[in-house]
Coordinates of C-alpha atoms in Angstrom, one line a residue:
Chain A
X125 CA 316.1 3.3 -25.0
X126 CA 314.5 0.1 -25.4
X127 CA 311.3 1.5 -24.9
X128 CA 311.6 4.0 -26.9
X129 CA 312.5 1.8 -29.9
X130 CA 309.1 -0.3 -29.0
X131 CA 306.7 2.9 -29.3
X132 CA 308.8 3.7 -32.7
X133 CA 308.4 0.0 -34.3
X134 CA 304.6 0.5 -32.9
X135 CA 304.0 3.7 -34.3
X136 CA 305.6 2.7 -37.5
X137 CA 303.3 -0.7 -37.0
X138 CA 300.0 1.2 -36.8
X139 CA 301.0 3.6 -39.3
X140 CA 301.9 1.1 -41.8
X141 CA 298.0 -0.9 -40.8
X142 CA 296.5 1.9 -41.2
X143 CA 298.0 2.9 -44.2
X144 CA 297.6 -0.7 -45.5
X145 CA 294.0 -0.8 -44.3
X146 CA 292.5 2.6 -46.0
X147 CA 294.1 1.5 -49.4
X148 CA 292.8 -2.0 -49.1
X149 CA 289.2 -0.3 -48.7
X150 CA 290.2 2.2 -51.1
X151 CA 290.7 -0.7 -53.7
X152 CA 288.1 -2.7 -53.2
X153 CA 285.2 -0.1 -52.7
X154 CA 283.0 -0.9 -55.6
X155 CA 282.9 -4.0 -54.2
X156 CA 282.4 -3.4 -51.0
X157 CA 280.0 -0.8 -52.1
X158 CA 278.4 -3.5 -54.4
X159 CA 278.0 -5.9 -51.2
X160 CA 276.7 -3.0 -49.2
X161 CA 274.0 -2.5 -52.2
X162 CA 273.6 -6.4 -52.0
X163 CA 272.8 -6.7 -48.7
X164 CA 270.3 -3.7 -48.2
X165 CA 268.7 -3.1 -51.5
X166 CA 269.9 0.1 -51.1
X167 CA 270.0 1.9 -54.7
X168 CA 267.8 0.1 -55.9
X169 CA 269.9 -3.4 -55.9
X170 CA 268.3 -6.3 -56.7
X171 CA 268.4 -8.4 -53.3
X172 CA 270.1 -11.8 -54.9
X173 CA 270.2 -13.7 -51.6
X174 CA 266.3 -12.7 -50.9
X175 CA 265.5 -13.3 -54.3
X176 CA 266.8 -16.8 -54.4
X177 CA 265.3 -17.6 -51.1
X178 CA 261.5 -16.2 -51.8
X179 CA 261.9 -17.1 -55.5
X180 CA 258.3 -18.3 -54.8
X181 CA 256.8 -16.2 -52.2
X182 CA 255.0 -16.8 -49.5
X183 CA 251.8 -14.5 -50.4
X184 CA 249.6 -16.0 -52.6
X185 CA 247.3 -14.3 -54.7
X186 CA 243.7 -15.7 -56.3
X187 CA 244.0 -15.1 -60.1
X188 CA 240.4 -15.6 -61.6
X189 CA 239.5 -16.4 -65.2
X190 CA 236.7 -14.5 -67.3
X191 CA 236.4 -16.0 -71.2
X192 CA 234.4 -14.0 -73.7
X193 CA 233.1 -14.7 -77.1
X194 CA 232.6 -11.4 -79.2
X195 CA 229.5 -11.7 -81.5
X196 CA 229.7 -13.7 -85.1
X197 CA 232.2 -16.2 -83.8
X198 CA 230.2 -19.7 -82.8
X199 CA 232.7 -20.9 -80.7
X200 CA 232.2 -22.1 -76.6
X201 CA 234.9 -20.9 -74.9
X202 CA 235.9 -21.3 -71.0
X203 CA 238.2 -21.8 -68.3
X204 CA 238.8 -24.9 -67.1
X205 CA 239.1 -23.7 -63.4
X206 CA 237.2 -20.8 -62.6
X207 CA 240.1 -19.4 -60.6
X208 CA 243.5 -20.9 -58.7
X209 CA 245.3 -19.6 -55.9
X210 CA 249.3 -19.2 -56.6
X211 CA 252.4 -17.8 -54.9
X212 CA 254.0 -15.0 -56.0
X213 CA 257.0 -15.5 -58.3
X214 CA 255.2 -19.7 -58.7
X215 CA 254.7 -20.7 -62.4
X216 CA 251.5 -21.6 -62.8
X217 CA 249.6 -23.4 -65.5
X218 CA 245.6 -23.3 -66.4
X219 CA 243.7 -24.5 -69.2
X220 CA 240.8 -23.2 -71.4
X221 CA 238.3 -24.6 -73.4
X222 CA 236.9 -23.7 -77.1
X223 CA 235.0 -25.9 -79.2
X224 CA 234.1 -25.1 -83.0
X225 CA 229.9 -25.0 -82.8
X226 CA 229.9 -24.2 -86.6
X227 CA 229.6 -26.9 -89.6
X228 CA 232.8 -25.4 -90.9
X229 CA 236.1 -24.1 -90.1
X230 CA 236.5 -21.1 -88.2
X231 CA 239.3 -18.9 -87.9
X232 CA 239.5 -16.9 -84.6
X233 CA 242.2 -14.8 -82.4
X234 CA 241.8 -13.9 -78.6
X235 CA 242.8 -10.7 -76.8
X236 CA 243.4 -10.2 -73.0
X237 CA 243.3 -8.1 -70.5
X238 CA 244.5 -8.1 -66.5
X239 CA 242.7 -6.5 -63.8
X240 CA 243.2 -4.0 -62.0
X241 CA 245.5 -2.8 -64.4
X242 CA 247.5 -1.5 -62.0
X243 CA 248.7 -5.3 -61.8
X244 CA 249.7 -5.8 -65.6
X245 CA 253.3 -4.7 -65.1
X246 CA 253.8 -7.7 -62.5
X247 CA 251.4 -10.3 -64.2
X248 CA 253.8 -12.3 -66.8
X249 CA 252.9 -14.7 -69.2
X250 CA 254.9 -17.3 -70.5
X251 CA 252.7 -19.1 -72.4
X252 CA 249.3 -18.1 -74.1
X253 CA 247.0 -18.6 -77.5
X254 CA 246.4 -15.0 -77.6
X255 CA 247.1 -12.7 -80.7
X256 CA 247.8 -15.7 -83.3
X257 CA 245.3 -16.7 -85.8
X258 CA 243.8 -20.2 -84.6
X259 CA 241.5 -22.4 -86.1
X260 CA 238.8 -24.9 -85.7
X261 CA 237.2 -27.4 -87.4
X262 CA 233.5 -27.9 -87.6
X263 CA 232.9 -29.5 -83.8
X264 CA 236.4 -29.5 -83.1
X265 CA 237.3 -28.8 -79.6
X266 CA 240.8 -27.7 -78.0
X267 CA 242.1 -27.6 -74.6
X268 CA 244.5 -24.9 -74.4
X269 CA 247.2 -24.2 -71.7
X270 CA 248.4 -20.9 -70.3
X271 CA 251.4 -20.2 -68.0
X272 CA 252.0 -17.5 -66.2
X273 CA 253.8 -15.8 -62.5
X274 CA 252.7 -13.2 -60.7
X275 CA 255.9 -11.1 -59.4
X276 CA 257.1 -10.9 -56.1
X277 CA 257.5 -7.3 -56.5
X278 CA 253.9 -7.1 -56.8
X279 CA 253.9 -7.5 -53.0
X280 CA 256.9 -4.7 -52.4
X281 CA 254.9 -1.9 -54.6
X282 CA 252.8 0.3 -52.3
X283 CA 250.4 1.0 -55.3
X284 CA 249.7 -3.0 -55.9
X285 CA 251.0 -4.4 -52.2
X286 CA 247.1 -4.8 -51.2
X287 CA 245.9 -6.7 -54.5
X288 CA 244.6 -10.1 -53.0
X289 CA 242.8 -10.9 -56.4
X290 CA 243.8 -10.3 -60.0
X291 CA 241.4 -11.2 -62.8
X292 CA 242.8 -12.5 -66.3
X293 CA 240.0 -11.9 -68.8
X294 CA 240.6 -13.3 -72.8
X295 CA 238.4 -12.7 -75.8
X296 CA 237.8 -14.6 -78.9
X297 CA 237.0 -12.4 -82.5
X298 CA 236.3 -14.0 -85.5
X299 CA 239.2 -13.5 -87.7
X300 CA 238.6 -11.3 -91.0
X301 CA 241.2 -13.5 -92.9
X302 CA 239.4 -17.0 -92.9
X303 CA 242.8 -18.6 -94.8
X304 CA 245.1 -21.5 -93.4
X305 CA 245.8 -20.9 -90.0
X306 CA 247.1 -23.0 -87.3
X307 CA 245.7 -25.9 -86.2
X308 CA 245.2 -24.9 -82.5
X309 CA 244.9 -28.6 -81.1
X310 CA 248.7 -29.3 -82.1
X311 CA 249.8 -25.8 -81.8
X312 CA 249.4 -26.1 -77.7
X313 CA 250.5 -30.0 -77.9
X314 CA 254.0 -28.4 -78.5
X315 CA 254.0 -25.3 -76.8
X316 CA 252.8 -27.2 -73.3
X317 CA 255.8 -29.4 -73.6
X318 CA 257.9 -26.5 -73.6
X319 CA 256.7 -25.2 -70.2
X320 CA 255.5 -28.2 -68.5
X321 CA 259.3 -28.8 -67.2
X322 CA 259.0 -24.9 -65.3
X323 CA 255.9 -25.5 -63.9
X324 CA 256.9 -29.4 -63.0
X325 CA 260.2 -28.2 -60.8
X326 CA 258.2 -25.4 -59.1
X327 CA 255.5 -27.7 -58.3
X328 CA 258.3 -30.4 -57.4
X329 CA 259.9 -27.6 -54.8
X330 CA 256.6 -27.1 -53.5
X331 CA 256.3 -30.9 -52.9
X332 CA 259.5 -31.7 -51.2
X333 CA 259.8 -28.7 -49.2
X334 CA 256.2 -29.4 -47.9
X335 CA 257.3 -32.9 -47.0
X336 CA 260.1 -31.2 -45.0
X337 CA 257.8 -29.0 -42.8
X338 CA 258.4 -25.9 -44.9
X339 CA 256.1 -23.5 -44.1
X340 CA 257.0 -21.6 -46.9
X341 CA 256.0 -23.7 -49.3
X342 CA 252.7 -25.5 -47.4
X343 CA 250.0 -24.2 -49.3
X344 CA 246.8 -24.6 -50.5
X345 CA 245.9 -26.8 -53.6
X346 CA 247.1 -24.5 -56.5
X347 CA 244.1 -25.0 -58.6
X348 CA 240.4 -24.6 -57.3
X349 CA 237.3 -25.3 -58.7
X350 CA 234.2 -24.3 -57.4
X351 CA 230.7 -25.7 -57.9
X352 CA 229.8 -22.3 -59.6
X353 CA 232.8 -22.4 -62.4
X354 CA 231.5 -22.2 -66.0
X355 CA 234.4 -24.4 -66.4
X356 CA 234.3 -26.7 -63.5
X357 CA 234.1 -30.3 -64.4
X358 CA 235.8 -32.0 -67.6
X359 CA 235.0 -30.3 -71.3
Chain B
X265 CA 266.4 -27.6 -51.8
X266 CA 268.1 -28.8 -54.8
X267 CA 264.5 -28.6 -56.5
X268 CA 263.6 -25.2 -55.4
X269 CA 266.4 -23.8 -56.8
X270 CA 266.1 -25.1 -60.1
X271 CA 262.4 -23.4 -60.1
X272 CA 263.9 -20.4 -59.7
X273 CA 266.8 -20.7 -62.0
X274 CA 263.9 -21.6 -64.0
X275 CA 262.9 -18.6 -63.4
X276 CA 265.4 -16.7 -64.2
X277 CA 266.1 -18.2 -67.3
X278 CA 262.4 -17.7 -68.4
X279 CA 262.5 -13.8 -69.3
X280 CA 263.7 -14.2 -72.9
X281 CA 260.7 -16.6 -73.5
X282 CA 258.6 -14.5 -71.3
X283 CA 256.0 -12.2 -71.9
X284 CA 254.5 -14.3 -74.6
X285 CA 253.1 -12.6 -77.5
X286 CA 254.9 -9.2 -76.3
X287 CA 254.6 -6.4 -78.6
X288 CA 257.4 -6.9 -80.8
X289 CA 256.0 -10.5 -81.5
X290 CA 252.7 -8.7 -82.3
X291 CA 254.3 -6.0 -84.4
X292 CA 256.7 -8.7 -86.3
X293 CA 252.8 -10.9 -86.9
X294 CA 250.9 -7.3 -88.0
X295 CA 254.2 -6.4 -90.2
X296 CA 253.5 -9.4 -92.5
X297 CA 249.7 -9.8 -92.1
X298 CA 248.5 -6.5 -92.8
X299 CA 250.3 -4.6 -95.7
X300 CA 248.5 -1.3 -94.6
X301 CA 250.2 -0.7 -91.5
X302 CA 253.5 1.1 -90.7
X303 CA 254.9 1.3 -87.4
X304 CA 257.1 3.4 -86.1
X305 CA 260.5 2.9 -85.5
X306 CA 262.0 2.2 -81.9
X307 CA 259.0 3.1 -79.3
X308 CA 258.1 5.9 -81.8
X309 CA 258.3 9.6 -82.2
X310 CA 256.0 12.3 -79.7
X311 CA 252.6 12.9 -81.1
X312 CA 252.1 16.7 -82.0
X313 CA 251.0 18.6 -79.0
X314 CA 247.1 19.6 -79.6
X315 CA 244.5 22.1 -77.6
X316 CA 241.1 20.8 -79.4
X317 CA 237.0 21.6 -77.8
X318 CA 234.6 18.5 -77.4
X319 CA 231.2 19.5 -78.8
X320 CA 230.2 20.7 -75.0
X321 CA 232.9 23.2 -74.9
X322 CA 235.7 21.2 -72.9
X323 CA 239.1 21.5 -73.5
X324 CA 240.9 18.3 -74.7
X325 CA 244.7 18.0 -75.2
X326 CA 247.3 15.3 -75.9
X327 CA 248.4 15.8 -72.0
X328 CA 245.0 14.8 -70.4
X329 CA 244.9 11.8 -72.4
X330 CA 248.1 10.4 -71.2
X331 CA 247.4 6.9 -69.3
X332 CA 245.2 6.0 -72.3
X333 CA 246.0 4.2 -75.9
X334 CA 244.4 6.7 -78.3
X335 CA 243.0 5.5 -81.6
X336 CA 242.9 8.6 -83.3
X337 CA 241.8 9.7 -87.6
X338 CA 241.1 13.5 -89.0
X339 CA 237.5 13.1 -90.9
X340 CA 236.3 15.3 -93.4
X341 CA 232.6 14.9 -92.5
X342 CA 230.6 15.8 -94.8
X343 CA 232.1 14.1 -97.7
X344 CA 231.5 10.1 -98.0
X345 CA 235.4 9.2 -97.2
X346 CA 234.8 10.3 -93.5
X347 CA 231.7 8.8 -93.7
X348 CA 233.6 5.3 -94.5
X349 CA 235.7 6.1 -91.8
X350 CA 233.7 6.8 -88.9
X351 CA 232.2 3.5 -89.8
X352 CA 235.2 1.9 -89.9
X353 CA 236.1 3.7 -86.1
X354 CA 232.9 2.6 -84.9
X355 CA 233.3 -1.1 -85.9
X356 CA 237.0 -0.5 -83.9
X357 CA 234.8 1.2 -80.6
X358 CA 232.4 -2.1 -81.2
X359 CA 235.8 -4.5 -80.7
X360 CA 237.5 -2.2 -78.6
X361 CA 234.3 -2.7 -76.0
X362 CA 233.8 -6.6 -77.2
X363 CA 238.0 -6.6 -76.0
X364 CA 236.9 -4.7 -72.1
X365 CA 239.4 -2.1 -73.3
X366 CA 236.6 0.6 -73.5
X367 CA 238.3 2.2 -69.9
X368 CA 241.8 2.5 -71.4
X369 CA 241.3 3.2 -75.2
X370 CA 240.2 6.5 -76.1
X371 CA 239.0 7.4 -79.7
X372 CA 239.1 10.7 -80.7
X373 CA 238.3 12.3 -84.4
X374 CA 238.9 15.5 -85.0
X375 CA 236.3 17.7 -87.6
X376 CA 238.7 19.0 -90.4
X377 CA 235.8 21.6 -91.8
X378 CA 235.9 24.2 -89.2
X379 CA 232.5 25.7 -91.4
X380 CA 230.2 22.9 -91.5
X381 CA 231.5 20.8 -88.5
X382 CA 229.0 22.9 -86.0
X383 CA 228.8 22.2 -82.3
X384 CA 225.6 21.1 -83.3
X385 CA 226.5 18.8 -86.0
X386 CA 229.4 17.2 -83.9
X387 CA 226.8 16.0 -82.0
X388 CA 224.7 14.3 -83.6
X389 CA 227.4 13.0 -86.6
X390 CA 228.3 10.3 -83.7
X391 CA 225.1 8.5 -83.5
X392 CA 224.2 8.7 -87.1
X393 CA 227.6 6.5 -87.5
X394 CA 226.7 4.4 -84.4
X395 CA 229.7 5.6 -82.7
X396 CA 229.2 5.9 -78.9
X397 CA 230.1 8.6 -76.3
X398 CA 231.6 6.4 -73.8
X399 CA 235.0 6.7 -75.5
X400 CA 235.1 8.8 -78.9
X401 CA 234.7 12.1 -79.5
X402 CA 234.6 14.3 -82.1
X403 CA 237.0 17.5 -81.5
X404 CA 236.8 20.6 -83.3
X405 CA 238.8 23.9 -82.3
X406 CA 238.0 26.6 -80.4
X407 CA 239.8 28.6 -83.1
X408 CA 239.0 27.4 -86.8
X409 CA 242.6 26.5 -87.5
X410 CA 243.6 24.4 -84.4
X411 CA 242.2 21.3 -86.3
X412 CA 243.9 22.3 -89.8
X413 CA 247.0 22.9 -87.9
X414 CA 247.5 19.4 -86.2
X415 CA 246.1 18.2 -89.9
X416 CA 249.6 20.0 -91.0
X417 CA 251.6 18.9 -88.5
X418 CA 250.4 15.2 -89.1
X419 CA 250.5 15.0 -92.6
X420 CA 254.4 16.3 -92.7
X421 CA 255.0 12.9 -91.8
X422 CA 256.4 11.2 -95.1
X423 CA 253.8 8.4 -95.9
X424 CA 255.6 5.0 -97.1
X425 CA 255.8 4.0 -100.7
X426 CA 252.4 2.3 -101.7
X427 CA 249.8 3.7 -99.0
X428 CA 247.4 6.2 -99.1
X429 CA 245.6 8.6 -96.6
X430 CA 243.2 8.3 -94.7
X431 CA 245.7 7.8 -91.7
X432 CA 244.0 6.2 -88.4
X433 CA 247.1 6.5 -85.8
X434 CA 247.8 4.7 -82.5
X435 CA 249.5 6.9 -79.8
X436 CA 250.3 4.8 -76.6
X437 CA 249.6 6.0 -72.8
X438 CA 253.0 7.6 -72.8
X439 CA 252.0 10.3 -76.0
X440 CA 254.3 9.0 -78.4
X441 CA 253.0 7.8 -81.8
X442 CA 253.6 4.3 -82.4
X443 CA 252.0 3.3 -85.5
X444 CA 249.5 4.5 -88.6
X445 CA 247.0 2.4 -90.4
X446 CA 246.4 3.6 -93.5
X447 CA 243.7 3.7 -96.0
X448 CA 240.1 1.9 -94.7
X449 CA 240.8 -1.5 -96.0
X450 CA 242.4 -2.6 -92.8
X451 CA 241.3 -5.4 -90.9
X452 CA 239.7 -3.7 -87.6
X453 CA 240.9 -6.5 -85.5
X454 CA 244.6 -6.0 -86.6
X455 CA 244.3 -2.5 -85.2
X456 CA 242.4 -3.5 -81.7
X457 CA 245.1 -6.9 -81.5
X458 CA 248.0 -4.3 -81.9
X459 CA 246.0 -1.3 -79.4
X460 CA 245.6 -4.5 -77.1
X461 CA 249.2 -5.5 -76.8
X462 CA 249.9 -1.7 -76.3
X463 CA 247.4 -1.3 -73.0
X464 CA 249.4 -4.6 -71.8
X465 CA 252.9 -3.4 -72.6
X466 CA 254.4 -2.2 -69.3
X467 CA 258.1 -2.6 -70.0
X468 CA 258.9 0.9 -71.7
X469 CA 255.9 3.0 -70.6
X470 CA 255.4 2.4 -66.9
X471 CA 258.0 0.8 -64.9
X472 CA 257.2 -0.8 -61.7
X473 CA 257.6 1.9 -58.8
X474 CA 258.8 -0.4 -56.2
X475 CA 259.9 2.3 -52.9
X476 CA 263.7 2.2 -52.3
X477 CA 265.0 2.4 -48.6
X478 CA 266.4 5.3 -47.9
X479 CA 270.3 5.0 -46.4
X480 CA 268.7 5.6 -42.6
X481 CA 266.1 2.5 -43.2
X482 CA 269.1 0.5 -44.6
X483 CA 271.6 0.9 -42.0
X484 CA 269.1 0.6 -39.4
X485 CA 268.0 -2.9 -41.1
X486 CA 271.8 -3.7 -41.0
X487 CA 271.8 -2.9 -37.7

């Protein structure tokens, strides 16, 4: 009898356990299924913990520089570093050169272009001179900062996963409208502040993890000039 | 550690300030600067389908040009309108090549005068306006109404108050119409800034095609 009543208090148990079990998964589901998601990547998830961890990737990519100068504008124009070599997802912060060779003012705007253009969706700028009217007075010269990433996903995309080298080319046109425009020297002034303080902590990151034997983060000097750069050396 | 996350919350936070100069900042700039052109609204409507013959006989349509920005005007060309404007597309070809855009821009005009616009004289009126064949083209149809009938289908687009044919339109890689220049006092440049941002505007024509696992892959990784 008494063992009986044991196997019915079980069987009641395991009933009740199960029962409690399957409606406990039943509730929370969508968020298991959203962990599921989370962990895999399955669906099409963003990966949060992998993102966080590779924010800056390991793989680096060489982005080089190309300036042009389309005819009637009498400006110099050049990089500063003919090319740098950055981690994916890194913010990352070059500088260009154009000086005014003209005896008066001159109103210009640049263009760009990334190659292989297969690469444009993942190259982000945050930070750039191009499409705004800028001027120069006659011999005046301006040294003028761009900030950009590459994205990690860049490395996770079988059509762009074997791009080692991406190319960002800008050209200057003489603007039609000669009018006021703004003063490009103070125009990048404040717009550099602005970005210095993303490109200071992932350089910071870089730093300390280094110091700590991260191998993650031990990498090569993120700008490099070479002896052939148009814009090696100081303007 | 403390540092490397604030990178990437950074990061994260960057996107709204992102993607500087992005097409709407450009569009916004052009709205204001140049009076003569009129974009159009959200990402634009579909560009009427056309079947139209390059002067050596091959077939072009809107479909094989899709990939490519298209700079595209209907020219009259024997009177001295369409003259003015094939100089005013070839000083856009000039800036378009200046910008290395020449291998994803394509400029096409299309001969309106079926009777006079001769295979013959479609090929030489490119030259005599110093417009090159590496991208532009002048289409004519291999029926004498295919050109009139994209004219039609064009110009039943209401034209806002205060412009004035001749249209020049910008169709993106995608096929849909995204903005008409009228008239041929238009800065070039404003056109080529605004085709310029469109060949670097991945965000609502060609989204990234990163490979998901499939479920098998997924587990197995679990695993």
């Amino acid at each position: 009898m008494t063992g009986l009543r044991r196997r019915k208090i079980l069987t009641v148990g395991a009933s009740v356990a199960a029962i409690a079990v399957m409606t406990g998964l039943v509730s929370y589901s969508p968020t298991l299924y959203r962990l599921f998601c989370s962990v895999t990547g399955y669906g099409g998830t963003v990966q949060q913990a992998k993102s966080v961890k590779f924010g800056i990737s390991r793989r680096t990519v060489v982005v080089r520089f190309d300036t042009n100068v389309a005819p009637g504008l009498d400006w110099e124009f050049r990089p500063l570093q003919a090319q740098v070599t950055t981690h994916l997802g890194e913010p990352t912060e070059v500088y260009f050169y154009s000086k005014n060779l003209a005896d008066h003012p001159i109103v210009a705007r640049a263009i760009y272009n990334v190659t292989p253009f297969k690469v444009g969706p993942y190259f982000t700028k945050t930070q750039c001179f191009c499409f705004t009217n800028e001027v120069l007075k006659p011999g005046e010269s301006a040294r003028m900062p761009v900030v950009f990433y590459v994205d990690p996903q860049l490395a996770k995309d079988a059509n762009t996963s074997d791009v080692e080298t991406i190319t960002l080319s800008y050209t200057f046109f003489k603007s039609a409208d000669q009018g006021p425009a703004q003063d490009m020297g103070a125009r990048v002034s404040a717009e550099a502040t602005q970005d210095k303080a993303l490109v200071g902590e992932a350089a910071k990151a870089r730093a300390q993890a280094a110091a700590h034997g991260d191998a993650t983060y031990a990498t090569p000097p993120m700008i490099s000039e070479t002896a052939a750069s148009r814009g090696s050396g100081t303007p | 550690m403390k540092a490397s996350a604030a990178a990437v919350v950074c990061l994260l936070l960057a996107p709204p300030a992102a993607h500087a100069h992005a097409l709407v900042d450009v569009q916004s700039d052009l709205s204001q600067r140049e009076p003569a052109v009129a974009f159009e609204p959200g990402i634009g409507s579909p560009f009427p389908a056309f079947s139209l013959q390059d002067p050596d006989g091959q077939t072009i349509d809107l479909a094989s040009l899709r990939g490519k920005v298209v700079v595209l005007d209907v020219v009259s060309t024997r009177t001295a309108a369409g003259s003015a404007q094939s100089d005013l597309m070839a000083r856009i070809q000039d800036d378009v090549a200046a910008g290395h855009m020449a291998d994803q821009v394509e400029l096409i005009s299309v001969a309106l005068d079926a009777e006079h616009d001769t295979v013959a004289m479609r090929k030489s009126y490119g030259p005599a306006h110093g417009l090159k064949p590496e991208n532009w083209v002048l289409l004519g149809g291999a029926r004498d109404d295919d050109p009139q009938h994209l004219a039609v289908q064009l110009a039943a687009k209401p034209v806002p108050p205060g412009l004035a044919p001749p249209v020049t339109y910008i169709v993106d890689s995608a096929g849909m119409l995204r903005a008409r220049f009228f008239g041929l006092g238009f800065d070039p440049l404003n056109l080529v800034v605004y085709v310029n941002a469109l060949t670097n505007d991945h965000h609502e024509t060609a989204a990234p095609s990163v490979s998901t696992p499939s479920l098998w892959q997924a587990v197995k990784g679990l695993l």
